[in-house]
Amino acid sequence: MSGLRQRRQPVALKIVQELDAFPKVPDSYQESTVTGGGISLLTFVLIAILIICEIQYYAETRLKYEYDVDSDFDGKLKLNIDMTVAMKCLHVGADILDLTGQNAEAFGHLKEEDVIFELSPRQKAFFDVVKRINTYLRNEYHAIHEFIWNTGYNTMSSSMPPREDGEAKTTDACRFYGTLVVNKVAGNFHITAGK
């Protein structure tokens, strides 16, 4: 007996190797040609190029900006406002003025609400979350409307939560909120001392 030892293949491995859903054509029936080899090589190169191109396309998505002149001069824009000013509503007012010289009341009316300027802990947490989201969106997405539309960005509550602290603080600020419908011309929105 020689010093070499023969290894026997396990029975399970032999069965798996013999199992073939697509039986191979015997080598005696195949004929290798230069044309067949060239086509195979060309196919592999084409597949490799397509895979590389798809990976590059996925990795380097670019935003394409297109701008058009808005020719609808008679149209209106909705201007949503929600701001808090650190003055009592009795001493502050808001108005809007544009190039058409229309009365400020023609644009709508903002609601005024006496509030406490300092945020409660829950309101601060809400404000910090909104601030972080807005910073992320501003830094990562310049076409914000497309991002919001595509992702269905509506999980965040749309308004500041009410105060939960039961403290009887005196109001020291004025909140202006509402929607103004303005003309598509240059204009100014003013917060002024006095009514």
PDB file of C-alpha atoms in Angstrom:
ATOM      1  CA  MET A   1       0.000   0.000   0.000  1.00  0.00           C
ATOM      2  CA  SER A   2       1.325   3.423  -0.885  1.00  0.00           C
ATOM      3  CA  GLY A   3       1.657   6.340   1.503  1.00  0.00           C
ATOM      4  CA  LEU A   4      -1.047   8.298  -0.330  1.00  0.00           C
ATOM      5  CA  ARG A   5      -4.508   8.166   0.991  1.00  0.00           C
ATOM      6  CA  GLN A   6      -7.501   8.449  -1.273  1.00  0.00           C
ATOM      7  CA  ARG A   7     -10.418  10.549  -0.153  1.00  0.00           C
ATOM      8  CA  ARG A   8     -13.880   9.446  -0.952  1.00  0.00           C
ATOM      9  CA  GLN A   9     -16.457  12.075  -1.791  1.00  0.00           C
ATOM     10  CA  PRO A  10     -19.438  12.121   0.519  1.00  0.00           C
ATOM     11  CA  VAL A  11     -22.561  10.589  -0.983  1.00  0.00           C
ATOM     12  CA  ALA A  12     -24.597  13.807  -0.603  1.00  0.00           C
ATOM     13  CA  LEU A  13     -22.011  15.854  -2.527  1.00  0.00           C
ATOM     14  CA  LYS A  14     -21.927  13.266  -5.313  1.00  0.00           C
ATOM     15  CA  ILE A  15     -25.742  13.417  -5.635  1.00  0.00           C
ATOM     16  CA  VAL A  16     -25.720  17.237  -5.793  1.00  0.00           C
ATOM     17  CA  GLN A  17     -23.007  17.214  -8.462  1.00  0.00           C
ATOM     18  CA  GLU A  18     -24.944  14.754 -10.586  1.00  0.00           C
ATOM     19  CA  LEU A  19     -28.195  16.696 -10.200  1.00  0.00           C
ATOM     20  CA  ASP A  20     -28.539  18.949 -13.214  1.00  0.00           C
ATOM     21  CA  ALA A  21     -31.813  20.566 -14.222  1.00  0.00           C
ATOM     22  CA  PHE A  22     -30.323  21.494 -17.577  1.00  0.00           C
ATOM     23  CA  PRO A  23     -28.346  18.549 -18.906  1.00  0.00           C
ATOM     24  CA  LYS A  24     -25.199  19.530 -20.716  1.00  0.00           C
ATOM     25  CA  VAL A  25     -24.576  18.694 -24.346  1.00  0.00           C
ATOM     26  CA  PRO A  26     -21.766  16.197 -24.682  1.00  0.00           C
ATOM     27  CA  ASP A  27     -18.461  17.698 -25.790  1.00  0.00           C
ATOM     28  CA  SER A  28     -18.492  15.566 -28.928  1.00  0.00           C
ATOM     29  CA  TYR A  29     -21.544  17.534 -30.174  1.00  0.00           C
ATOM     30  CA  GLN A  30     -19.966  20.960 -29.623  1.00  0.00           C
ATOM     31  CA  GLU A  31     -17.616  22.727 -31.947  1.00  0.00           C
ATOM     32  CA  SER A  32     -15.688  25.768 -30.721  1.00  0.00           C
ATOM     33  CA  THR A  33     -15.205  28.499 -33.301  1.00  0.00           C
ATOM     34  CA  VAL A  34     -13.468  31.835 -33.315  1.00  0.00           C
ATOM     35  CA  THR A  35     -16.770  33.555 -34.188  1.00  0.00           C
ATOM     36  CA  GLY A  36     -18.581  31.968 -31.236  1.00  0.00           C
ATOM     37  CA  GLY A  37     -15.762  32.891 -28.883  1.00  0.00           C
ATOM     38  CA  GLY A  38     -15.756  36.479 -30.222  1.00  0.00           C
ATOM     39  CA  ILE A  39     -19.517  36.781 -29.705  1.00  0.00           C
ATOM     40  CA  SER A  40     -19.223  35.409 -26.166  1.00  0.00           C
ATOM     41  CA  LEU A  41     -16.396  37.828 -25.376  1.00  0.00           C
ATOM     42  CA  LEU A  42     -18.335  40.746 -26.884  1.00  0.00           C
ATOM     43  CA  THR A  43     -21.408  39.803 -24.813  1.00  0.00           C
ATOM     44  CA  PHE A  44     -19.399  39.709 -21.572  1.00  0.00           C
ATOM     45  CA  VAL A  45     -17.837  43.110 -22.342  1.00  0.00           C
ATOM     46  CA  LEU A  46     -21.264  44.599 -23.130  1.00  0.00           C
ATOM     47  CA  ILE A  47     -22.728  43.245 -19.875  1.00  0.00           C
ATOM     48  CA  ALA A  48     -19.783  44.672 -17.904  1.00  0.00           C
ATOM     49  CA  ILE A  49     -20.206  48.100 -19.562  1.00  0.00           C
ATOM     50  CA  LEU A  50     -23.947  48.128 -18.813  1.00  0.00           C
ATOM     51  CA  ILE A  51     -23.374  47.206 -15.168  1.00  0.00           C
ATOM     52  CA  ILE A  52     -20.739  49.944 -14.749  1.00  0.00           C
ATOM     53  CA  CYS A  53     -22.981  52.535 -16.440  1.00  0.00           C
ATOM     54  CA  GLU A  54     -25.950  51.646 -14.230  1.00  0.00           C
ATOM     55  CA  ILE A  55     -23.844  51.885 -11.071  1.00  0.00           C
ATOM     56  CA  GLN A  56     -22.484  55.285 -12.155  1.00  0.00           C
ATOM     57  CA  TYR A  57     -25.986  56.531 -13.000  1.00  0.00           C
ATOM     58  CA  TYR A  58     -27.228  55.441  -9.587  1.00  0.00           C
ATOM     59  CA  ALA A  59     -24.283  57.034  -7.767  1.00  0.00           C
ATOM     60  CA  GLU A  60     -24.234  60.338  -9.662  1.00  0.00           C
ATOM     61  CA  THR A  61     -27.853  61.443  -9.842  1.00  0.00           C
ATOM     62  CA  ARG A  62     -27.997  65.084 -10.864  1.00  0.00           C
ATOM     63  CA  LEU A  63     -30.844  67.536 -10.529  1.00  0.00           C
ATOM     64  CA  LYS A  64     -31.786  69.364 -13.685  1.00  0.00           C
ATOM     65  CA  TYR A  65     -33.279  72.814 -13.230  1.00  0.00           C
ATOM     66  CA  GLU A  66     -35.577  74.365 -15.789  1.00  0.00           C
ATOM     67  CA  TYR A  67     -37.005  77.843 -15.542  1.00  0.00           C
ATOM     68  CA  ASP A  68     -39.870  79.392 -17.427  1.00  0.00           C
ATOM     69  CA  VAL A  69     -41.180  82.922 -17.474  1.00  0.00           C
ATOM     70  CA  ASP A  70     -44.557  83.179 -15.767  1.00  0.00           C
ATOM     71  CA  SER A  71     -46.747  84.981 -18.272  1.00  0.00           C
ATOM     72  CA  ASP A  72     -49.948  84.875 -16.183  1.00  0.00           C
ATOM     73  CA  PHE A  73     -49.832  88.432 -14.832  1.00  0.00           C
ATOM     74  CA  ASP A  74     -53.415  88.374 -13.599  1.00  0.00           C
ATOM     75  CA  GLY A  75     -52.836  85.317 -11.404  1.00  0.00           C
ATOM     76  CA  LYS A  76     -52.596  85.428  -7.631  1.00  0.00           C
ATOM     77  CA  LEU A  77     -50.233  83.852  -5.122  1.00  0.00           C
ATOM     78  CA  LYS A  78     -51.139  82.489  -1.706  1.00  0.00           C
ATOM     79  CA  LEU A  79     -48.784  83.776   0.952  1.00  0.00           C
ATOM     80  CA  ASN A  80     -49.028  81.739   4.182  1.00  0.00           C
ATOM     81  CA  ILE A  81     -47.791  83.597   7.250  1.00  0.00           C
ATOM     82  CA  ASP A  82     -47.294  82.387  10.807  1.00  0.00           C
ATOM     83  CA  MET A  83     -44.957  84.561  12.848  1.00  0.00           C
ATOM     84  CA  THR A  84     -44.656  85.717  16.432  1.00  0.00           C
ATOM     85  CA  VAL A  85     -43.410  89.206  17.288  1.00  0.00           C
ATOM     86  CA  ALA A  86     -42.162  90.042  20.791  1.00  0.00           C
ATOM     87  CA  MET A  87     -44.634  92.923  21.268  1.00  0.00           C
ATOM     88  CA  LYS A  88     -48.207  92.932  22.499  1.00  0.00           C
ATOM     89  CA  CYS A  89     -50.850  92.923  19.750  1.00  0.00           C
ATOM     90  CA  LEU A  90     -52.109  96.270  21.032  1.00  0.00           C
ATOM     91  CA  HIS A  91     -48.822  97.911  20.030  1.00  0.00           C
ATOM     92  CA  VAL A  92     -48.012  96.202  16.690  1.00  0.00           C
ATOM     93  CA  GLY A  93     -49.640  95.860  13.282  1.00  0.00           C
ATOM     94  CA  ALA A  94     -49.058  94.126   9.952  1.00  0.00           C
ATOM     95  CA  ASP A  95     -49.818  95.292   6.435  1.00  0.00           C
ATOM     96  CA  ILE A  96     -48.864  94.582   2.850  1.00  0.00           C
ATOM     97  CA  LEU A  97     -48.083  96.977   0.025  1.00  0.00           C
ATOM     98  CA  ASP A  98     -47.393  96.156  -3.626  1.00  0.00           C
ATOM     99  CA  LEU A  99     -46.790  98.057  -6.855  1.00  0.00           C
ATOM    100  CA  THR A 100     -50.488  98.027  -7.823  1.00  0.00           C
ATOM    101  CA  GLY A 101     -51.301 100.281  -4.866  1.00  0.00           C
ATOM    102  CA  GLN A 102     -54.284  98.188  -3.784  1.00  0.00           C
ATOM    103  CA  ASN A 103     -55.725  98.509  -0.323  1.00  0.00           C
ATOM    104  CA  ALA A 104     -54.096  96.104   2.130  1.00  0.00           C
ATOM    105  CA  GLU A 105     -57.512  94.683   3.033  1.00  0.00           C
ATOM    106  CA  ALA A 106     -57.923  93.444  -0.573  1.00  0.00           C
ATOM    107  CA  PHE A 107     -55.274  90.789   0.082  1.00  0.00           C
ATOM    108  CA  GLY A 108     -56.992  89.243   3.081  1.00  0.00           C
ATOM    109  CA  HIS A 109     -56.679  89.668   6.803  1.00  0.00           C
ATOM    110  CA  LEU A 110     -54.205  88.123   9.213  1.00  0.00           C
ATOM    111  CA  LYS A 111     -55.474  86.862  12.541  1.00  0.00           C
ATOM    112  CA  GLU A 112     -53.800  88.212  15.651  1.00  0.00           C
ATOM    113  CA  GLU A 113     -53.400  86.245  18.868  1.00  0.00           C
ATOM    114  CA  ASP A 114     -51.850  87.302  22.168  1.00  0.00           C
ATOM    115  CA  VAL A 115     -49.279  84.662  23.126  1.00  0.00           C
ATOM    116  CA  ILE A 116     -46.292  84.046  25.379  1.00  0.00           C
ATOM    117  CA  PHE A 117     -43.063  84.615  23.460  1.00  0.00           C
ATOM    118  CA  GLU A 118     -40.984  81.999  25.276  1.00  0.00           C
ATOM    119  CA  LEU A 119     -41.705  78.459  24.069  1.00  0.00           C
ATOM    120  CA  SER A 120     -42.694  75.670  26.434  1.00  0.00           C
ATOM    121  CA  PRO A 121     -40.449  72.551  26.555  1.00  0.00           C
ATOM    122  CA  ARG A 122     -42.737  70.603  24.176  1.00  0.00           C
ATOM    123  CA  GLN A 123     -42.915  73.552  21.783  1.00  0.00           C
ATOM    124  CA  LYS A 124     -39.104  73.902  21.880  1.00  0.00           C
ATOM    125  CA  ALA A 125     -38.738  70.206  20.993  1.00  0.00           C
ATOM    126  CA  PHE A 126     -41.186  70.603  18.100  1.00  0.00           C
ATOM    127  CA  PHE A 127     -39.363  73.729  16.872  1.00  0.00           C
ATOM    128  CA  ASP A 128     -35.961  71.959  17.051  1.00  0.00           C
ATOM    129  CA  VAL A 129     -37.270  69.018  14.987  1.00  0.00           C
ATOM    130  CA  VAL A 130     -38.732  71.344  12.339  1.00  0.00           C
ATOM    131  CA  LYS A 131     -35.492  73.354  12.288  1.00  0.00           C
ATOM    132  CA  ARG A 132     -33.378  70.190  11.789  1.00  0.00           C
ATOM    133  CA  ILE A 133     -35.637  68.931   9.009  1.00  0.00           C
ATOM    134  CA  ASN A 134     -35.575  72.295   7.239  1.00  0.00           C
ATOM    135  CA  THR A 135     -31.784  72.519   7.523  1.00  0.00           C
ATOM    136  CA  TYR A 136     -31.404  69.024   6.075  1.00  0.00           C
ATOM    137  CA  LEU A 137     -33.772  69.770   3.215  1.00  0.00           C
ATOM    138  CA  ARG A 138     -32.100  73.100   2.468  1.00  0.00           C
ATOM    139  CA  ASN A 139     -28.632  71.490   2.390  1.00  0.00           C
ATOM    140  CA  GLU A 140     -29.508  68.293   0.520  1.00  0.00           C
ATOM    141  CA  TYR A 141     -32.362  69.215  -1.803  1.00  0.00           C
ATOM    142  CA  HIS A 142     -32.548  72.394  -3.801  1.00  0.00           C
ATOM    143  CA  ALA A 143     -35.698  71.310  -5.616  1.00  0.00           C
ATOM    144  CA  ILE A 144     -37.644  71.109  -2.378  1.00  0.00           C
ATOM    145  CA  HIS A 145     -41.083  70.906  -3.989  1.00  0.00           C
ATOM    146  CA  GLU A 146     -40.074  67.750  -5.893  1.00  0.00           C
ATOM    147  CA  PHE A 147     -38.726  66.144  -2.707  1.00  0.00           C
ATOM    148  CA  ILE A 148     -41.880  66.936  -0.745  1.00  0.00           C
ATOM    149  CA  TRP A 149     -44.153  65.741  -3.548  1.00  0.00           C
ATOM    150  CA  ASN A 150     -42.225  62.509  -4.153  1.00  0.00           C
ATOM    151  CA  THR A 151     -41.925  61.501  -0.511  1.00  0.00           C
ATOM    152  CA  GLY A 152     -45.398  62.457   0.661  1.00  0.00           C
ATOM    153  CA  TYR A 153     -43.873  64.651   3.370  1.00  0.00           C
ATOM    154  CA  ASN A 154     -46.928  65.010   5.598  1.00  0.00           C
ATOM    155  CA  THR A 155     -46.071  63.127   8.759  1.00  0.00           C
ATOM    156  CA  MET A 156     -45.099  66.249  10.690  1.00  0.00           C
ATOM    157  CA  SER A 157     -47.807  68.164  12.455  1.00  0.00           C
ATOM    158  CA  SER A 158     -48.454  71.373  10.574  1.00  0.00           C
ATOM    159  CA  SER A 159     -48.777  73.669  13.577  1.00  0.00           C
ATOM    160  CA  MET A 160     -47.048  74.343  16.858  1.00  0.00           C
ATOM    161  CA  PRO A 161     -48.471  72.209  19.687  1.00  0.00           C
ATOM    162  CA  PRO A 162     -50.379  74.083  22.418  1.00  0.00           C
ATOM    163  CA  ARG A 163     -48.665  75.018  25.669  1.00  0.00           C
ATOM    164  CA  GLU A 164     -48.771  72.220  28.195  1.00  0.00           C
ATOM    165  CA  ASP A 165     -47.401  74.090  31.181  1.00  0.00           C
ATOM    166  CA  GLY A 166     -50.162  75.369  33.404  1.00  0.00           C
ATOM    167  CA  GLU A 167     -48.276  78.512  34.345  1.00  0.00           C
ATOM    168  CA  ALA A 168     -50.357  81.657  34.296  1.00  0.00           C
ATOM    169  CA  LYS A 169     -47.779  83.794  32.497  1.00  0.00           C
ATOM    170  CA  THR A 170     -48.891  87.075  31.059  1.00  0.00           C
ATOM    171  CA  THR A 171     -48.881  87.349  27.299  1.00  0.00           C
ATOM    172  CA  ASP A 172     -45.995  89.411  25.984  1.00  0.00           C
ATOM    173  CA  ALA A 173     -46.077  88.740  22.233  1.00  0.00           C
ATOM    174  CA  CYS A 174     -48.370  88.805  19.221  1.00  0.00           C
ATOM    175  CA  ARG A 175     -48.804  85.968  16.749  1.00  0.00           C
ATOM    176  CA  PHE A 176     -49.825  86.863  13.192  1.00  0.00           C
ATOM    177  CA  TYR A 177     -51.131  83.975  11.114  1.00  0.00           C
ATOM    178  CA  GLY A 178     -53.280  83.369   8.085  1.00  0.00           C
ATOM    179  CA  THR A 179     -53.186  83.463   4.304  1.00  0.00           C
ATOM    180  CA  LEU A 180     -52.903  86.506   2.072  1.00  0.00           C
ATOM    181  CA  VAL A 181     -53.738  86.296  -1.625  1.00  0.00           C
ATOM    182  CA  VAL A 182     -51.342  88.706  -3.345  1.00  0.00           C
ATOM    183  CA  ASN A 183     -50.696  89.890  -6.895  1.00  0.00           C
ATOM    184  CA  LYS A 184     -47.712  88.600  -8.865  1.00  0.00           C
ATOM    185  CA  VAL A 185     -45.852  91.880  -8.593  1.00  0.00           C
ATOM    186  CA  ALA A 186     -43.154  93.249  -6.337  1.00  0.00           C
ATOM    187  CA  GLY A 187     -44.328  94.207  -2.876  1.00  0.00           C
ATOM    188  CA  ASN A 188     -43.498  94.458   0.805  1.00  0.00           C
ATOM    189  CA  PHE A 189     -44.928  92.907   3.949  1.00  0.00           C
ATOM    190  CA  HIS A 190     -44.524  95.157   6.990  1.00  0.00           C
ATOM    191  CA  ILE A 191     -44.681  94.530  10.729  1.00  0.00           C
ATOM    192  CA  THR A 192     -44.928  97.992  12.250  1.00  0.00           C
ATOM    193  CA  ALA A 193     -45.102  99.452  15.726  1.00  0.00           C
ATOM    194  CA  GLY A 194     -48.597 100.854  16.207  1.00  0.00           C
ATOM    195  CA  LYS A 195     -51.850 100.087  14.423  1.00  0.00           C
TER     196      LYS A 195
END
